[in-house]
PDB file of C-alpha atoms in Angstrom:
ATOM      1  CA  MET N  29      93.992  92.574  70.369  1.00 42.00           C
ATOM      2  CA  GLU N  30      94.224  93.454  66.932  1.00 46.00           C
ATOM      3  CA  GLN N  31      93.401  90.198  65.443  1.00 55.00           C
ATOM      4  CA  GLY N  32      96.605  90.254  62.565  1.00 87.00           C
ATOM      5  CA  LEU N  33      95.392  93.826  60.788  1.00 96.00           C
ATOM      6  CA  THR N  34      97.967  95.156  59.452  1.00 96.00           C
ATOM      7  CA  HIS N  35      98.129  99.153  58.804  1.00 97.00           C
ATOM      8  CA  GLU N  36      99.441  99.649  54.974  1.00 96.00           C
ATOM      9  CA  GLY N  37      98.493 103.791  55.056  1.00 96.00           C
ATOM     10  CA  GLY N  38      96.112 105.624  54.519  1.00 96.00           C
ATOM     11  CA  THR N  39      94.922 108.720  52.204  1.00 96.00           C
ATOM     12  CA  PHE N  40      94.130 112.528  54.000  1.00 95.00           C
ATOM     13  CA  LEU N  41      91.622 114.867  51.843  1.00 95.00           C
ATOM     14  CA  ASN N  42      91.279 117.734  52.982  1.00 92.00           C
ATOM     15  CA  PHE N  43      88.975 120.342  51.417  1.00 91.00           C
ATOM     16  CA  ARG N  44      90.675 123.097  51.939  1.00 88.00           C
ATOM     17  CA  ASP N  45      93.258 122.627  49.789  1.00 89.00           C
ATOM     18  CA  TYR N  46      90.551 122.232  46.573  1.00 87.00           C
ATOM     19  CA  PRO N  47      89.551 125.321  45.460  1.00 83.00           C
ATOM     20  CA  PHE N  48      85.421 125.917  45.889  1.00 74.00           C
ATOM     21  CA  LEU N  49      83.736 128.438  44.065  1.00 66.00           C
ATOM     22  CA  ASP N  50      81.184 129.551  47.096  1.00 67.00           C
ATOM     23  CA  THR N  51      84.057 130.263  49.014  1.00 64.00           C
ATOM     24  CA  ARG N  52      81.663 130.498  51.895  1.00 63.00           C
ATOM     25  CA  ALA N  53      81.007 127.147  51.573  1.00 63.00           C
ATOM     26  CA  PRO N  54      82.645 125.651  55.420  1.00 62.00           C
ATOM     27  CA  ALA N  55      86.405 124.898  54.876  1.00 61.00           C
ATOM     28  CA  PHE N  56      86.825 122.543  57.538  1.00 86.00           C
ATOM     29  CA  ARG N  57      85.988 118.871  56.031  1.00 90.00           C
ATOM     30  CA  TRP N  58      87.622 116.371  55.493  1.00 92.00           C
ATOM     31  CA  VAL N  59      87.967 112.508  54.449  1.00 96.00           C
ATOM     32  CA  ASP N  60      89.945 110.354  56.407  1.00 96.00           C
ATOM     33  CA  ILE N  61      90.846 107.043  54.841  1.00 97.00           C
ATOM     34  CA  LYS N  62      93.069 104.066  56.602  1.00 97.00           C
ATOM     35  CA  ARG N  63      93.729 100.741  55.207  1.00 97.00           C
ATOM     36  CA  LEU N  64      94.547  97.545  57.165  1.00 97.00           C
ATOM     37  CA  ARG N  65      95.115  94.536  55.604  1.00 97.00           C
ATOM     38  CA  LEU N  66      93.255  91.476  56.772  1.00 95.00           C
ATOM     39  CA  PRO N  67      94.394  88.228  58.423  1.00 89.00           C
ATOM     40  CA  GLY N  68      95.564  85.084  56.610  1.00 86.00           C
ATOM     41  CA  ALA N  69      91.863  83.531  58.706  1.00 86.00           C
ATOM     42  CA  PRO N  70      89.290  84.326  57.452  1.00 87.00           C
ATOM     43  CA  LEU N  71      86.857  86.206  59.940  1.00 92.00           C
ATOM     44  CA  ALA N  72      83.520  87.032  59.801  1.00 95.00           C
ATOM     45  CA  ASP N  73      82.213  90.634  59.428  1.00 96.00           C
ATOM     46  CA  ALA N  74      81.443  91.072  62.918  1.00 97.00           C
ATOM     47  CA  GLU N  75      84.793  89.484  64.469  1.00 96.00           C
ATOM     48  CA  LEU N  76      86.820  92.082  61.719  1.00 97.00           C
ATOM     49  CA  LEU N  77      85.102  94.773  62.912  1.00 97.00           C
ATOM     50  CA  ALA N  78      86.385  94.281  66.315  1.00 97.00           C
ATOM     51  CA  ALA N  79      89.632  93.317  64.921  1.00 96.00           C
ATOM     52  CA  LEU N  80      89.466  96.963  63.744  1.00 97.00           C
ATOM     53  CA  ILE N  81      87.829  99.015  66.729  1.00 97.00           C
ATOM     54  CA  GLY N  82      90.902  96.926  68.508  1.00 96.00           C
ATOM     55  CA  HIS N  83      93.987  98.113  66.858  1.00 97.00           C
ATOM     56  CA  GLU N  84      95.875 101.635  67.547  1.00 96.00           C
ATOM     57  CA  GLN N  85      94.513 103.011  64.148  1.00 96.00           C
ATOM     58  CA  PHE N  86      91.368 103.135  65.887  1.00 97.00           C
ATOM     59  CA  ARG N  87      92.196 105.440  68.593  1.00 96.00           C
ATOM     60  CA  ASP N  88      91.940 108.570  66.646  1.00 93.00           C
ATOM     61  CA  ASP N  89      90.191 111.360  68.048  1.00 90.00           C
ATOM     62  CA  TYR N  90      90.078 113.039  64.401  1.00 91.00           C
ATOM     63  CA  ALA N  91      90.655 116.391  66.412  1.00 86.00           C
ATOM     64  CA  GLY N  92      94.143 116.940  65.336  1.00 83.00           C
ATOM     65  CA  GLY N  93      95.880 114.852  67.846  1.00 81.00           C
ATOM     66  CA  GLY N  94      96.509 111.966  65.337  1.00 89.00           C
ATOM     67  CA  VAL N  95      96.209 107.592  66.520  1.00 94.00           C
ATOM     68  CA  ASP N  96      96.626 107.876  70.294  1.00 93.00           C
ATOM     69  CA  PRO N  97      97.920 104.243  70.988  1.00 93.00           C
ATOM     70  CA  GLU N  98      96.971 104.135  74.789  1.00 92.00           C
ATOM     71  CA  GLY N  99      93.465 106.798  73.799  1.00 91.00           C
ATOM     72  CA  THR N 100      90.307 106.035  75.049  1.00 93.00           C
ATOM     73  CA  ARG N 101      88.649 108.288  72.192  1.00 91.00           C
ATOM     74  CA  HIS N 102      87.480 107.566  68.533  1.00 93.00           C
ATOM     75  CA  GLY N 103      86.067 110.514  66.917  1.00 91.00           C
ATOM     76  CA  PRO N 104      83.497 111.955  69.017  1.00 92.00           C
ATOM     77  CA  TYR N 105      82.971 108.869  70.995  1.00 93.00           C
ATOM     78  CA  TRP N 106      84.526 107.325  73.679  1.00 92.00           C
ATOM     79  CA  LEU N 107      86.179 104.261  72.418  1.00 94.00           C
ATOM     80  CA  ASN N 108      85.020 101.363  74.789  1.00 95.00           C
ATOM     81  CA  ARG N 109      81.449 102.371  73.416  1.00 96.00           C
ATOM     82  CA  VAL N 110      82.654 101.524  69.692  1.00 97.00           C
ATOM     83  CA  THR N 111      81.154  98.027  69.091  1.00 97.00           C
ATOM     84  CA  PRO N 112      80.085  95.086  65.816  1.00 98.00           C
ATOM     85  CA  GLU N 113      77.150  96.007  66.538  1.00 97.00           C
ATOM     86  CA  ALA N 114      77.526  99.981  65.972  1.00 97.00           C
ATOM     87  CA  TYR N 115      77.313  99.158  62.568  1.00 98.00           C
ATOM     88  CA  GLU N 116      74.794  98.885  59.957  1.00 97.00           C
ATOM     89  CA  PRO N 117      75.663  96.804  57.389  1.00 97.00           C
ATOM     90  CA  MET N 118      74.583  98.499  53.882  1.00 95.00           C
ATOM     91  CA  ASP N 119      74.940  98.347  50.206  1.00 93.00           C
ATOM     92  CA  ALA N 120      78.362 100.377  48.727  1.00 93.00           C
ATOM     93  CA  SER N 121      76.188 101.885  46.466  1.00 92.00           C
ATOM     94  CA  LEU N 122      73.763 103.336  49.094  1.00 94.00           C
ATOM     95  CA  ALA N 123      77.435 104.081  51.006  1.00 95.00           C
ATOM     96  CA  ALA N 124      78.437 106.063  47.904  1.00 94.00           C
ATOM     97  CA  GLN N 125      74.956 108.442  47.905  1.00 95.00           C
ATOM     98  CA  ALA N 126      75.759 109.061  51.431  1.00 96.00           C
ATOM     99  CA  LEU N 127      79.663 110.202  51.209  1.00 96.00           C
ATOM    100  CA  TRP N 128      78.116 112.149  48.061  1.00 96.00           C
ATOM    101  CA  ALA N 129      75.287 113.642  50.122  1.00 95.00           C
ATOM    102  CA  TRP N 130      77.180 115.082  52.810  1.00 94.00           C
ATOM    103  CA  ALA N 131      80.397 115.966  50.802  1.00 93.00           C
ATOM    104  CA  ASP N 132      77.833 117.687  48.262  1.00 90.00           C
ATOM    105  CA  GLN N 133      76.301 119.270  50.112  1.00 89.00           C
ATOM    106  CA  TYR N 134      76.852 122.888  50.001  1.00 85.00           C
ATOM    107  CA  GLU N 135      77.676 123.180  46.383  1.00 85.00           C
ATOM    108  CA  PRO N 136      79.431 120.575  43.903  1.00 88.00           C
ATOM    109  CA  LEU N 137      83.138 119.221  44.799  1.00 90.00           C
ATOM    110  CA  PRO N 138      85.900 120.968  42.688  1.00 91.00           C
ATOM    111  CA  ALA N 139      86.896 118.463  39.704  1.00 94.00           C
ATOM    112  CA  GLY N 140      89.703 117.502  41.565  1.00 95.00           C
ATOM    113  CA  LEU N 141      89.112 116.424  45.009  1.00 94.00           C
ATOM    114  CA  ALA N 142      85.725 114.860  43.566  1.00 96.00           C
ATOM    115  CA  THR N 143      88.385 112.908  41.422  1.00 96.00           C
ATOM    116  CA  ASP N 144      90.327 111.811  44.351  1.00 96.00           C
ATOM    117  CA  LEU N 145      87.154 111.266  46.543  1.00 96.00           C
ATOM    118  CA  ARG N 146      85.802 108.526  43.594  1.00 95.00           C
ATOM    119  CA  ARG N 147      89.296 107.099  43.144  1.00 95.00           C
ATOM    120  CA  GLU N 148      90.396 106.722  47.082  1.00 92.00           C
ATOM    121  CA  ALA N 149      86.821 105.614  48.576  1.00 89.00           C
ATOM    122  CA  VAL N 150      84.066 105.067  46.223  1.00 92.00           C
ATOM    123  CA  ASP N 151      85.744 103.248  42.942  1.00 89.00           C
ATOM    124  CA  ALA N 152      86.900 101.232  45.796  1.00 85.00           C
ATOM    125  CA  TRP N 153      83.645 100.326  47.689  1.00 89.00           C
ATOM    126  CA  THR N 154      82.555  98.560  44.040  1.00 87.00           C
ATOM    127  CA  THR N 155      84.765  95.468  44.687  1.00 86.00           C
ATOM    128  CA  THR N 156      83.727  94.915  48.322  1.00 90.00           C
ATOM    129  CA  ASP N 157      82.331  92.284  50.134  1.00 81.00           C
ATOM    130  CA  ARG N 158      79.612  94.670  52.290  1.00 88.00           C
ATOM    131  CA  VAL N 159      80.254  98.383  53.449  1.00 96.00           C
ATOM    132  CA  HIS N 160      79.446  98.971  56.800  1.00 98.00           C
ATOM    133  CA  ARG N 161      78.578 102.395  58.474  1.00 97.00           C
ATOM    134  CA  LEU N 162      79.099 103.461  61.922  1.00 96.00           C
ATOM    135  CA  THR N 163      75.057 104.640  63.468  1.00 94.00           C
ATOM    136  CA  GLY N 164      74.391 102.898  66.470  1.00 86.00           C
ATOM    137  CA  LEU N 165      75.938 105.521  68.909  1.00 91.00           C
ATOM    138  CA  GLY N 166      74.521 108.964  70.305  1.00 84.00           C
ATOM    139  CA  GLU N 167      75.277 111.772  71.923  1.00 83.00           C
ATOM    140  CA  ASP N 168      75.293 109.631  75.543  1.00 88.00           C
ATOM    141  CA  ASP N 169      78.212 107.999  74.104  1.00 87.00           C
ATOM    142  CA  HIS N 170      79.960 111.644  72.913  1.00 83.00           C
ATOM    143  CA  HIS N 171      83.257 112.108  75.113  1.00 88.00           C
ATOM    144  CA  ASP N 172      83.739 115.051  77.404  1.00 78.00           C
ATOM    145  CA  TRP N 173      84.510 116.719  74.117  1.00 69.00           C
ATOM    146  CA  GLY N 174      83.289 115.196  71.518  1.00 67.00           C
ATOM    147  CA  GLY N 175      80.778 118.020  69.886  1.00 69.00           C
ATOM    148  CA  VAL N 176      83.468 119.098  67.820  1.00 70.00           C
ATOM    149  CA  HIS N 177      82.610 117.849  64.630  1.00 70.00           C
ATOM    150  CA  GLY N 178      79.747 119.343  62.999  1.00 77.00           C
ATOM    151  CA  GLU N 179      78.769 116.012  60.967  1.00 87.00           C
ATOM    152  CA  PHE N 180      80.848 112.957  61.712  1.00 91.00           C
ATOM    153  CA  HIS N 181      80.124 110.035  59.161  1.00 95.00           C
ATOM    154  CA  GLU N 182      82.123 106.561  59.179  1.00 96.00           C
ATOM    155  CA  PHE N 183      82.176 103.622  56.879  1.00 97.00           C
ATOM    156  CA  VAL N 184      84.427 100.569  57.088  1.00 97.00           C
ATOM    157  CA  ALA N 185      84.702  98.181  54.114  1.00 96.00           C
ATOM    158  CA  ILE N 186      85.574  94.921  53.474  1.00 95.00           C
ATOM    159  CA  ASP N 187      87.265  93.613  50.797  1.00 94.00           C
ATOM    160  CA  ARG N 188      88.154  90.137  51.120  1.00 93.00           C
ATOM    161  CA  ARG N 189      89.150  89.473  47.644  1.00 91.00           C
ATOM    162  CA  ALA N 190      92.076  92.801  47.668  1.00 92.00           C
ATOM    163  CA  GLY N 191      92.147  91.746  51.711  1.00 94.00           C
ATOM    164  CA  ARG N 192      91.605  94.802  52.952  1.00 94.00           C
ATOM    165  CA  ILE N 193      89.457  96.581  55.420  1.00 96.00           C
ATOM    166  CA  THR N 194      89.322 100.013  54.667  1.00 96.00           C
ATOM    167  CA  LEU N 195      88.387 102.419  57.190  1.00 97.00           C
ATOM    168  CA  LEU N 196      86.994 105.887  55.483  1.00 97.00           C
ATOM    169  CA  VAL N 197      85.817 108.870  57.893  1.00 96.00           C
ATOM    170  CA  ALA N 198      84.294 112.232  56.889  1.00 96.00           C
ATOM    171  CA  ALA N 199      83.491 114.890  59.203  1.00 92.00           C
ATOM    172  CA  ASP N 200      83.387 119.004  59.376  1.00 87.00           C
ATOM    173  CA  ASP N 201      84.623 120.654  62.338  1.00 76.00           C
TER     174      ASP N 201
END
């Protein structure tokens, strides 16, 4: 059940599209951002997370297959293992620090990529009610080929003033 969430579009930032100084830095890193319009009725965070998990845009294995409306995978996890309880609420500034730590782990980001990542994700988090991070799943929850990502980071930002929920996945594969 999608609970009235409407997919508005998204942004895909492929690190290969930006020139890095150190060509040894892993190039197979990316950030996928999906934006959905909130329903008119007010819902608690757990209800919004459940609505997002139930939305077809959430059925993405992030391994090149794209959204599969009948899919059973979400990133490296079995879809049925992802629940609202698997998300940890966190301060937006801490979420931004975690995202930057992942993005800058090999070398500072090229200026264009840093600007795009700040504009598309981090700046938007400053107005959110709350950011949630997927942390409550482990290797036992991985699907049959779920280990393809070197790292997989997922954040959900709820911005009631803007009427939007944003799903951000950052990974390397």
